[in-house]
XYZ file of C-alpha atoms in Angstrom:
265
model
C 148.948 -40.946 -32.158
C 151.941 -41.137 -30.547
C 154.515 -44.248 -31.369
C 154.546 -45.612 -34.898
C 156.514 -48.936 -35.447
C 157.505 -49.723 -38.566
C 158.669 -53.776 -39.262
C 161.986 -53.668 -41.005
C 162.762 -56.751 -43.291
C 165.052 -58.063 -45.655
C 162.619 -56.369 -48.392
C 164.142 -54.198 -50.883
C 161.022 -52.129 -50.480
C 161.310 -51.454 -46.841
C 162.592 -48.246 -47.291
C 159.212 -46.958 -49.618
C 156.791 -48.557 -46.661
C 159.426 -46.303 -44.286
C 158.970 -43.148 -46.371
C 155.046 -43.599 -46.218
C 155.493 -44.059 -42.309
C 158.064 -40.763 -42.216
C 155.375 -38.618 -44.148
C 152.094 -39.848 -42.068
C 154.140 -39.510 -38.847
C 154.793 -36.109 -39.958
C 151.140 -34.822 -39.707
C 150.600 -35.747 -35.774
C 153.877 -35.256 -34.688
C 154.954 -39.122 -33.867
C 157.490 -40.759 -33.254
C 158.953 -43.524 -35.721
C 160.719 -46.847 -34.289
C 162.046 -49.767 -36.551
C 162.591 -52.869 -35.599
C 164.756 -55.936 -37.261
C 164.245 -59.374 -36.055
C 166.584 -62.369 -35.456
C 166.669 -65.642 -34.162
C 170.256 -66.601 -32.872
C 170.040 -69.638 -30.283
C 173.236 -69.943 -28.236
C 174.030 -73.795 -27.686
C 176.463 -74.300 -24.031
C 179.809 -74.083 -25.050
C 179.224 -71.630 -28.140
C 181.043 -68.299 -28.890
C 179.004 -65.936 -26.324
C 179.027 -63.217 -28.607
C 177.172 -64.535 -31.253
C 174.024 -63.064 -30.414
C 175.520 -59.584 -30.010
C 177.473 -59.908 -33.517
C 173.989 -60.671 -35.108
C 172.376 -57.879 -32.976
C 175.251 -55.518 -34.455
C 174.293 -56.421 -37.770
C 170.949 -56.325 -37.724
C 171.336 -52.504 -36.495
C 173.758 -51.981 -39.512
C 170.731 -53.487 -41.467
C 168.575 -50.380 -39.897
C 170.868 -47.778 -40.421
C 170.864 -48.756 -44.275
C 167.442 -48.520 -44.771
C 167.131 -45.182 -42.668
C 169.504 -43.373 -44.980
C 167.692 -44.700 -47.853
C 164.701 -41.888 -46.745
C 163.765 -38.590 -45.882
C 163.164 -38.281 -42.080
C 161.609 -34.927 -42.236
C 163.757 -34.678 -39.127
C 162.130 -37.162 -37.267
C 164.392 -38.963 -35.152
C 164.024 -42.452 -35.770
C 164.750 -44.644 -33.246
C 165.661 -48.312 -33.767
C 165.199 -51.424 -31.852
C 166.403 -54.846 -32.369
C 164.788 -58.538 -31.040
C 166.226 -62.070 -30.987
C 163.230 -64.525 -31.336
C 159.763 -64.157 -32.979
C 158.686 -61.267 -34.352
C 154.972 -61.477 -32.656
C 156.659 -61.994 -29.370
C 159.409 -59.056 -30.400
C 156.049 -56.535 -31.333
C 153.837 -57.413 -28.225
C 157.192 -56.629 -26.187
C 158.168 -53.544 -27.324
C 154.277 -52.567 -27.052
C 153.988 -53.576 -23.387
C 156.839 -51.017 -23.418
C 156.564 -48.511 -25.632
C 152.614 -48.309 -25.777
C 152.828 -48.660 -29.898
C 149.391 -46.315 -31.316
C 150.086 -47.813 -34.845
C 152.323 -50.355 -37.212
C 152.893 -49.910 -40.496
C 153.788 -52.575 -42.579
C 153.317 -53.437 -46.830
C 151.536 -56.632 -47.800
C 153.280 -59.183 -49.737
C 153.115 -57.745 -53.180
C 151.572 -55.906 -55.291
C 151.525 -57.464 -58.275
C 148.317 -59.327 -58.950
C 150.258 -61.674 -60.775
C 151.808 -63.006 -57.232
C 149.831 -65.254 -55.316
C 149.443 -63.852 -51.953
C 148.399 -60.663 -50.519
C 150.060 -60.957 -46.741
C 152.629 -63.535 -46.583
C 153.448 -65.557 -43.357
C 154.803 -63.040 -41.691
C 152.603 -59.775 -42.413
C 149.680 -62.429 -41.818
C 150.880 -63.390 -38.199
C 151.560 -59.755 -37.057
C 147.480 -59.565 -38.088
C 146.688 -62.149 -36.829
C 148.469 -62.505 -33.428
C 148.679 -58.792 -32.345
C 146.040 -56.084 -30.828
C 147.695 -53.559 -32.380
C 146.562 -51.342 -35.005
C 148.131 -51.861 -37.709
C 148.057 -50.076 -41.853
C 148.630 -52.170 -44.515
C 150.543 -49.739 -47.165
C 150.526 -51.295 -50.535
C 154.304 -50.839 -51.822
C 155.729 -48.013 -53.823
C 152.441 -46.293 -52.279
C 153.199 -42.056 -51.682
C 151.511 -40.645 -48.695
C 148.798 -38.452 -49.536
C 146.322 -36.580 -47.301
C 143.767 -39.237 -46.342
C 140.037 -37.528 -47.473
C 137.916 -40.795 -48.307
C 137.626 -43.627 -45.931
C 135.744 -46.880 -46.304
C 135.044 -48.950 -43.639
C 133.760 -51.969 -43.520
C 132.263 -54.774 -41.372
C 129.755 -57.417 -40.895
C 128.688 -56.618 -36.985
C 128.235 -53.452 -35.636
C 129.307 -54.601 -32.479
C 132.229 -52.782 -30.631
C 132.724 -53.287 -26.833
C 135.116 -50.767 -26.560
C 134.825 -47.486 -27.978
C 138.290 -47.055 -27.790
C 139.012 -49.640 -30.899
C 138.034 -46.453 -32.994
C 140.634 -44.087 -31.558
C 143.011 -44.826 -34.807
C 140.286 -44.202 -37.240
C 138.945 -40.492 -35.122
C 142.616 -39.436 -35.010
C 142.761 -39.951 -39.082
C 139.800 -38.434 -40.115
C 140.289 -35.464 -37.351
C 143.088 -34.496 -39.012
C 142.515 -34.823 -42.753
C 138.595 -34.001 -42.282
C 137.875 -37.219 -43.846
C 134.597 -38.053 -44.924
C 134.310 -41.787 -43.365
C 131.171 -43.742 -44.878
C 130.265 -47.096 -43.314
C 129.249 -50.277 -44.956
C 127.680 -53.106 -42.880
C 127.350 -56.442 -44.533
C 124.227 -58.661 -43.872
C 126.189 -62.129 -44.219
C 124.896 -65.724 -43.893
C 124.082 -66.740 -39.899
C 123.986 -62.523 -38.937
C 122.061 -62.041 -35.976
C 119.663 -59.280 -35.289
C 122.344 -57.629 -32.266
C 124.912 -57.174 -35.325
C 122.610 -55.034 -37.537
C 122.942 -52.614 -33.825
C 125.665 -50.048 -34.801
C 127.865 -48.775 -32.281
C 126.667 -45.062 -31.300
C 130.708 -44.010 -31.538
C 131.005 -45.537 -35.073
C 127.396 -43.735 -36.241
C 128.958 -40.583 -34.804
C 131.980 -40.848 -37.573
C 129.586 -40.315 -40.256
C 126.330 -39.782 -41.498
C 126.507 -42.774 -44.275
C 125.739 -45.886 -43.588
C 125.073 -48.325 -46.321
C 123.941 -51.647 -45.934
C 124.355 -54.551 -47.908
C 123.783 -58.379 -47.883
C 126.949 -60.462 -49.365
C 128.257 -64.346 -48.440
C 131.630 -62.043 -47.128
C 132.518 -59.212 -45.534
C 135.141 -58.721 -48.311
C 132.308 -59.053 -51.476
C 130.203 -56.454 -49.982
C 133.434 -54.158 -50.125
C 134.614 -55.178 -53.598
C 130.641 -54.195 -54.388
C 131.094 -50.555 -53.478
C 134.976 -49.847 -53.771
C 134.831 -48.468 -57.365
C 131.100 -46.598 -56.160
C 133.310 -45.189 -53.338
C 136.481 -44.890 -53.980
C 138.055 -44.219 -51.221
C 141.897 -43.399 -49.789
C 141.515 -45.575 -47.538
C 139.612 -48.698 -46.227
C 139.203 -49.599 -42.185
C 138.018 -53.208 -41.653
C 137.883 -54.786 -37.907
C 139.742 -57.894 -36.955
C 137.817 -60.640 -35.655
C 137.126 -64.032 -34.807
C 134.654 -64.271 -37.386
C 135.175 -61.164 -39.232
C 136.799 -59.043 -42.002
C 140.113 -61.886 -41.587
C 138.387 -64.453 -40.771
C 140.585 -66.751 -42.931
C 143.419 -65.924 -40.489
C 142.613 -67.888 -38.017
C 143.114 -71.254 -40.191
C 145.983 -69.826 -41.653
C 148.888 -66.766 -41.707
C 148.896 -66.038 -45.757
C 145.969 -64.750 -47.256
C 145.541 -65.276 -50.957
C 144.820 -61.987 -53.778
C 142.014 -64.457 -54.728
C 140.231 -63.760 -51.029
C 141.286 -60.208 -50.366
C 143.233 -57.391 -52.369
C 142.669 -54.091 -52.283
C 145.381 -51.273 -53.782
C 145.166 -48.863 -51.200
C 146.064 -48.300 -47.403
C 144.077 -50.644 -45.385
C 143.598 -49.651 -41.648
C 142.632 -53.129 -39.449
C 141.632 -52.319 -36.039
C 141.243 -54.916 -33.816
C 138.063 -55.630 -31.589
C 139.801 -58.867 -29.850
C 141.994 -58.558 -26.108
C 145.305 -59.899 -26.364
């Protein structure tokens, strides 16, 4: 794990989901980027250094959360985009070559409505990019459980693990597997990936209407650090591809959640 990009909004929690990035980036020797997005469209005739004032800005934006943390003496680099964020993240992948982002969900109070707001939901949704979902406020700690879940077994590439092996290598997690039996499964899904057996020798299976039940079943049985779900068409997020948000009342979980995706870009 390499390159580690870290979303930077108008939050005033940014910096906490920054210091949980600093500390995991820490333990495999990665580097940290942040990025701040714009959208400044120059009409003929306009000042021509409006986009470059806004650019400037947005950096000052950076450098104020960056001195609101502990770098550990990583050297943080920053990176700026004027237009959509999905278009701003796929960019800097294509070149950069981003292992992991790191990004906090919409709240965690349970009183709020959502769980990923429009923006946390699209990155999800409309990236191939692994991303963790660090609830806010969260300190890093050594990751030793993991959970993860998912209703096909399934994985074309072996390669869609390569975030979840680098984890576990280097906290020796103990990773337990959960398949979920749901309505319309087909015999082929109940076939786990070899690679994904190899991660650990527990594999429960359950039969639930969602993905997410079967998990809210055997979280407090579990509980685990962390939880590792796969992003599909028809999977774990499902519900994404009608809409961005996602509401507490369909998913919530209080800890890290690791979505790797099994879709191409």
């Amino acid at each position: 794990m390499n390159n580690i990009l870290v979303p930077i909004g108008t939050s005033p929690n940014s910096s906490s989901t920054l210091q949980y990035a600093i500390d995991f980036a820490t333990n495999f020797g990665a580097k940290i980027f942040v990025m701040d997005v714009f959208s400044v469209t120059t009409a003929v005739g306009s000042l021509a250094n409006v986009e470059q004032k806004v650019a400037k800005s947005s950096k000052e934006h950076l450098k104020e959360v960056i001195e609101q943390v502990d770098t550990k003496g990583i050297d943080i680099k920053m990176a700026t985009y004027n237009g959509d964020i999905v278009d701003g993240l796929k960019d800097i992948n294509k070149e950069l070559g981003i292992d992991l982002i790191i990004i906090a969900p919409r709240s965690n109070d349970i009183q709020e409505e959502l769980y990923l707001g429009n923006t946390s939901g699209r990155i999800i949704k409309q990236t191939n990019i692994p991303t963790l979902i660090v609830p806010k406020g969260t300190e890093f700690k050594p990751v030793k459980k993991i959970l993860t879940a998912f209703g096909s077994g399934i994985l074309k590439r072996n390669s869609i693990l390569s975030p979840l092996v680098t984890i576990k290598n280097k906290f020796r997690s103990e990773v337990s597997l959960l398949l979920v039996k749901r309505p319309g499964y087909s015999e082929d899904d109940l076939k786990v990936n070899t690679a994904l057996m190899d991660l650990s020798k527990q594999l429960t299976i359950t039969e639930n209407a969602t993905t997410y039940l079967g998990v809210i079943e055997h979280f407090q049985k579990e509980h685990p650090d962390m939880l590792c779900v796969f992003r599909r068409k028809r999977g774990f997020f499902k519900k994404l591809w009608e809409k961005n948000t996602i509401l507490k009342s369909e998913f919530f979980v209080p800890i890290p959640l690791l979505v790797l995706s099994v879709k191409k870009d």
